[in-house]
Amino acid sequence: MKMPRDRLIRYSPLDRANHWTMAMVFVLLALSGLAFFHPAFFFLSHTLGGPVWARILHPFLGVVLVLLFYAMAARHVRRNLLGENDVQWMRQIGDVLDNRDEKLPPVGKYNPGQKLVYWSLVVSIALLLISGVIMWRPWFAGYFPIPLIRFASLLHAVSAFVAIVTIVVHVYAAIWVKGSVRSMTRGWVTRAWARHHHGLWAREQEEAQRREQQP
Ligand code: HEM
């Protein structure tokens, strides 16, 4: 199907399927993880079929999240490096929060806030994987000394806290910027949205389209 002229493609079907599977897996991991963290949250173990199944499935789901997340993150790494105008955008954070978008310099596919979310997840999910493997009974924990396993369990809790707070910010920002969720459900954004929120990216996409149309 041909894309109408006033739209730009932002995410492929594969990107979107990956993202929403990852989002569901993340929620299941966060809820079952909270069940292990404190008795007040024990009832949440039922999200994975009760305490025994939650204990078995949580680490395997963690591996699924790692595979899905880094498959997506690897495709977006270049776009998440600090680019021209990003430092100026951060200096004008007051204008960002007060919705004075017209005063902001144009940014690429992601703004510095989105880049921060990206790198926070790259680091916290890596730490969750490393600490999780060290604690994973009966497979790997036997290879590590008990003080290290205790440290890993602390690191796991801290990294999970960082990842959950990051995702709460990510979801809030996605809802706050109107038109953003549609890019991840339908795959496209309007040209006006792209020019308004990601001016450099819009320019780059429009130039690529012009080149394609040239005979
Ligand atoms: C559960 C609710 C979630 C919602 C509503 C949501 C929404 C969105 C939206 C709208 C975008 C597109 C933003 C844009 O292109 O401007 C996006 C991108 C992205 N999301 Fe989510 N998301 C959710 C969960 C997650 C989770 C759990 C993760 C990772 C564990 C995640 C990781 C990402 C990544 C890596 C991107 C690409 C942006 C980048 O590379 O910085 N999202 N999300």
Short mmCIF file of C-alpha atoms and ligand atoms in Angstrom, two decimals:
data_model
loop_
_atom_site.label_atom_id
_atom_site.label_comp_id
_atom_site.label_asym_id
_atom_site.label_seq_id
_atom_site.Cartn_x
_atom_site.Cartn_y
_atom_site.Cartn_z
CA MET A 1 0.00 0.00 0.00
CA LYS A 2 1.31 3.47 -0.94
CA MET A 3 1.78 5.91 1.94
CA PRO A 4 -0.28 9.15 1.58
CA ARG A 5 1.90 12.19 0.82
CA ASP A 6 1.37 13.88 4.18
CA ARG A 7 2.81 10.93 6.15
CA LEU A 8 6.29 9.61 6.97
CA ILE A 9 7.14 6.06 8.03
CA ARG A 10 8.66 5.95 11.54
CA TYR A 11 8.58 2.24 12.49
CA SER A 12 8.48 -0.97 10.42
CA PRO A 13 5.99 -3.75 11.29
CA LEU A 14 8.91 -5.76 12.71
CA ASP A 15 9.96 -2.87 14.97
CA ARG A 16 6.39 -2.49 16.23
CA ALA A 17 5.87 -6.20 16.86
CA ASN A 18 9.19 -6.32 18.70
CA HIS A 19 8.34 -3.22 20.77
CA TRP A 20 4.90 -4.37 21.95
CA THR A 21 6.06 -7.92 22.72
CA MET A 22 8.91 -6.37 24.72
CA ALA A 23 6.44 -4.08 26.54
CA MET A 24 4.24 -7.05 27.58
CA VAL A 25 7.25 -9.09 28.70
CA PHE A 26 8.57 -6.11 30.67
CA VAL A 27 5.27 -5.69 32.56
CA LEU A 28 5.18 -9.42 33.43
CA LEU A 29 8.78 -9.27 34.63
CA ALA A 30 8.20 -6.15 36.73
CA LEU A 31 5.09 -7.59 38.40
CA SER A 32 6.57 -11.04 39.10
CA GLY A 33 9.83 -9.40 40.26
CA LEU A 34 7.95 -7.22 42.75
CA ALA A 35 6.36 -10.41 44.13
CA PHE A 36 9.86 -11.71 45.05
CA PHE A 37 10.95 -8.32 46.37
CA HIS A 38 8.51 -7.85 49.26
CA PRO A 39 5.76 -9.99 50.87
CA ALA A 40 3.28 -7.12 50.38
CA PHE A 41 3.51 -7.78 46.62
CA PHE A 42 3.37 -11.59 46.91
CA PHE A 43 -0.10 -11.72 45.27
CA LEU A 44 1.53 -10.43 42.04
CA SER A 45 3.21 -13.83 41.60
CA HIS A 46 -0.17 -14.92 40.16
CA THR A 47 0.64 -12.93 37.00
CA LEU A 48 2.89 -15.88 36.07
CA GLY A 49 0.68 -18.67 37.43
CA GLY A 50 1.55 -18.60 41.15
CA PRO A 51 4.79 -18.50 43.17
CA VAL A 52 6.36 -21.72 41.85
CA TRP A 53 5.77 -20.93 38.18
CA ALA A 54 6.75 -17.29 38.72
CA ARG A 55 10.08 -18.39 40.20
CA ILE A 56 10.73 -20.74 37.26
CA LEU A 57 9.52 -18.44 34.46
CA HIS A 58 10.82 -15.03 35.61
CA PRO A 59 14.49 -15.64 34.63
CA PHE A 60 13.57 -17.21 31.29
CA LEU A 61 11.30 -14.23 30.50
CA GLY A 62 14.23 -12.01 31.45
CA VAL A 63 16.31 -13.67 28.74
CA VAL A 64 13.45 -13.09 26.25
CA LEU A 65 13.42 -9.38 27.20
CA VAL A 66 17.20 -9.15 26.74
CA LEU A 67 17.00 -10.69 23.25
CA LEU A 68 14.08 -8.50 22.14
CA PHE A 69 15.49 -5.31 23.68
CA TYR A 70 19.02 -5.56 22.28
CA ALA A 71 17.67 -6.64 18.85
CA MET A 72 15.76 -3.33 18.78
CA ALA A 73 18.42 -1.25 20.54
CA ALA A 74 21.10 -2.39 18.06
CA ARG A 75 19.03 -1.06 15.15
CA HIS A 76 18.59 2.33 16.87
CA VAL A 77 22.06 2.90 18.34
CA ARG A 78 23.26 5.44 15.75
CA ARG A 79 20.09 7.48 16.19
CA ASN A 80 20.63 7.65 19.94
CA LEU A 81 24.11 9.19 19.92
CA LEU A 82 24.23 12.85 20.99
CA GLY A 83 23.79 14.91 17.84
CA GLU A 84 23.97 18.50 16.73
CA ASN A 85 21.48 20.72 18.63
CA ASP A 86 21.02 18.16 21.45
CA VAL A 87 23.11 20.12 23.96
CA GLN A 88 21.21 23.33 23.16
CA TRP A 89 17.89 21.42 23.51
CA MET A 90 18.96 20.26 26.99
CA ARG A 91 19.94 23.82 27.97
CA GLN A 92 16.39 24.85 27.07
CA ILE A 93 14.73 22.15 29.22
CA GLY A 94 12.50 24.89 30.72
CA ASP A 95 11.02 25.51 27.24
CA VAL A 96 10.53 21.74 26.77
CA LEU A 97 8.59 21.39 30.04
CA ASP A 98 6.51 24.51 29.39
CA ASN A 99 5.59 23.34 25.86
CA ARG A 100 7.35 26.28 24.18
CA ASP A 101 8.34 23.95 21.33
CA GLU A 102 8.69 26.76 18.77
CA LYS A 103 11.76 28.03 20.69
CA LEU A 104 13.60 24.66 20.60
CA PRO A 105 16.32 23.79 18.07
CA PRO A 106 15.28 21.01 15.62
CA VAL A 107 16.43 17.52 16.69
CA GLY A 108 16.94 14.19 14.91
CA LYS A 109 14.79 11.04 15.14
CA TYR A 110 15.04 11.11 18.94
CA ASN A 111 15.29 14.07 21.30
CA PRO A 112 17.82 14.03 24.19
CA GLY A 113 15.09 12.90 26.66
CA GLN A 114 14.39 9.83 24.50
CA LYS A 115 18.14 9.21 24.18
CA LEU A 116 18.46 9.25 27.96
CA VAL A 117 15.65 6.66 28.22
CA TYR A 118 17.42 4.52 25.62
CA TRP A 119 20.82 4.57 27.38
CA SER A 120 19.27 4.10 30.81
CA LEU A 121 17.60 0.90 29.50
CA VAL A 122 20.77 -0.27 27.70
CA VAL A 123 22.68 -0.09 31.01
CA SER A 124 19.96 -1.24 33.44
CA ILE A 125 18.91 -4.25 31.32
CA ALA A 126 22.59 -5.32 30.97
CA LEU A 127 23.01 -5.12 34.76
CA LEU A 128 19.75 -7.05 35.27
CA LEU A 129 21.07 -9.79 32.97
CA ILE A 130 24.48 -10.06 34.65
CA SER A 131 23.12 -9.98 38.23
CA GLY A 132 20.24 -12.29 37.25
CA VAL A 133 22.56 -14.97 35.85
CA ILE A 134 24.70 -14.87 39.02
CA MET A 135 21.57 -15.51 41.17
CA TRP A 136 19.93 -18.08 38.83
CA ARG A 137 19.37 -21.31 40.72
CA PRO A 138 19.78 -24.18 39.95
CA TRP A 139 21.73 -23.35 36.78
CA PHE A 140 24.45 -20.82 37.52
CA ALA A 141 24.37 -19.64 41.16
CA GLY A 142 26.42 -22.68 42.28
CA TYR A 143 29.44 -21.32 40.39
CA PHE A 144 29.58 -18.09 42.43
CA PRO A 145 30.53 -17.33 46.08
CA ILE A 146 27.64 -16.41 48.41
CA PRO A 147 28.77 -12.77 49.03
CA LEU A 148 28.76 -12.19 45.26
CA ILE A 149 25.24 -13.67 44.99
CA ARG A 150 24.09 -11.29 47.75
CA PHE A 151 25.66 -8.33 45.96
CA ALA A 152 24.02 -9.48 42.71
CA SER A 153 20.61 -9.54 44.37
CA LEU A 154 21.10 -5.94 45.57
CA LEU A 155 22.29 -4.86 42.11
CA HIS A 156 19.29 -6.64 40.54
CA ALA A 157 16.85 -4.70 42.74
CA VAL A 158 18.55 -1.34 42.08
CA SER A 159 18.72 -1.94 38.30
CA ALA A 160 15.07 -3.06 38.24
CA PHE A 161 14.11 0.14 40.07
CA VAL A 162 15.99 2.25 37.49
CA ALA A 163 14.44 0.31 34.56
CA ILE A 164 10.88 0.58 35.97
CA VAL A 165 11.20 4.34 36.68
CA THR A 166 12.65 4.80 33.17
CA ILE A 167 9.70 2.97 31.61
CA VAL A 168 7.20 5.01 33.65
CA VAL A 169 8.86 8.20 32.27
CA HIS A 170 8.91 6.65 28.75
CA VAL A 171 5.17 5.85 28.84
CA TYR A 172 4.32 9.27 30.30
CA ALA A 173 6.33 11.05 27.57
CA ALA A 174 4.77 8.85 24.85
CA ILE A 175 1.27 9.86 26.00
CA TRP A 176 2.29 13.51 26.59
CA VAL A 177 3.54 14.00 23.00
CA LYS A 178 0.33 13.65 20.99
CA GLY A 179 0.75 11.51 17.86
CA SER A 180 3.68 9.59 19.31
CA VAL A 181 1.81 6.41 20.32
CA ARG A 182 0.35 6.19 16.81
CA SER A 183 3.89 6.00 15.40
CA MET A 184 4.33 2.77 17.39
CA THR A 185 0.85 1.35 16.66
CA ARG A 186 0.36 2.33 12.98
CA GLY A 187 4.00 2.94 12.04
CA TRP A 188 3.56 6.45 10.56
CA VAL A 189 3.53 10.09 11.63
CA THR A 190 2.26 13.15 9.82
CA ARG A 191 4.82 15.43 8.16
CA ALA A 192 3.57 18.25 10.41
CA TRP A 193 4.28 16.11 13.52
CA ALA A 194 7.74 15.22 12.27
CA ARG A 195 8.63 18.84 11.42
CA HIS A 196 7.32 20.04 14.79
CA HIS A 197 8.98 17.44 17.04
CA HIS A 198 11.94 16.09 15.04
CA GLY A 199 12.84 18.77 12.47
CA LEU A 200 16.23 17.32 11.43
CA TRP A 201 14.75 13.84 10.96
CA ALA A 202 11.82 15.25 8.93
CA ARG A 203 14.24 17.12 6.65
CA GLU A 204 16.37 13.98 6.18
CA GLN A 205 13.30 11.80 5.35
CA GLU A 206 11.87 14.36 2.93
CA GLU A 207 15.22 14.68 1.12
CA ALA A 208 15.43 10.87 0.83
CA GLN A 209 11.90 10.80 -0.63
CA ARG A 210 12.80 13.52 -3.15
CA ARG A 211 15.89 11.57 -4.25
CA GLU A 212 13.76 8.41 -4.71
CA GLN A 213 11.24 10.27 -6.85
CA GLN A 214 13.88 11.75 -9.17
CA PRO A 215 13.97 9.94 -12.53
C1 HEM B 1 4.18 -0.30 28.08
C2 HEM B 1 3.97 0.78 27.47
C3 HEM B 1 4.87 1.44 26.44
C4 HEM B 1 4.44 2.46 25.64
C5 HEM B 1 3.05 3.12 25.64
C6 HEM B 1 5.54 2.81 24.75
C7 HEM B 1 5.48 3.75 23.74
C8 HEM B 1 6.48 4.03 22.83
C9 HEM B 1 6.38 4.94 21.72
C10 HEM B 1 5.14 5.77 21.39
C11 HEM B 1 7.56 4.95 21.06
C12 HEM B 1 7.91 5.79 19.83
C13 HEM B 1 8.52 7.11 20.25
C14 HEM B 1 8.97 7.92 19.08
O1 HEM B 1 9.32 7.35 18.05
O2 HEM B 1 9.00 9.14 19.17
C15 HEM B 1 8.43 4.03 21.73
C16 HEM B 1 9.75 3.76 21.37
C17 HEM B 1 10.59 2.92 22.06
N1 HEM B 1 10.28 2.17 23.18
FE1 HEM B 1 8.46 2.11 24.11
N2 HEM B 1 6.63 2.02 25.06
C18 HEM B 1 6.26 1.16 26.08
C19 HEM B 1 7.09 0.23 26.68
C20 HEM B 1 8.43 0.02 26.38
C21 HEM B 1 9.30 -0.91 27.04
C22 HEM B 1 8.86 -1.83 28.19
C23 HEM B 1 10.54 -0.77 26.49
C24 HEM B 1 11.83 -1.50 26.81
C25 HEM B 1 12.03 -2.36 27.72
C26 HEM B 1 10.44 0.23 25.46
C27 HEM B 1 11.50 0.63 24.65
C28 HEM B 1 11.41 1.49 23.57
C29 HEM B 1 12.51 1.81 22.68
C30 HEM B 1 13.94 1.27 22.77
C31 HEM B 1 11.98 2.70 21.72
C32 HEM B 1 12.71 3.30 20.52
C33 HEM B 1 13.12 4.68 20.90
C34 HEM B 1 14.58 4.82 21.15
O3 HEM B 1 15.39 4.08 20.57
O4 HEM B 1 14.88 5.68 21.97
N3 HEM B 1 9.16 0.70 25.41
N4 HEM B 1 7.75 3.48 22.81
#
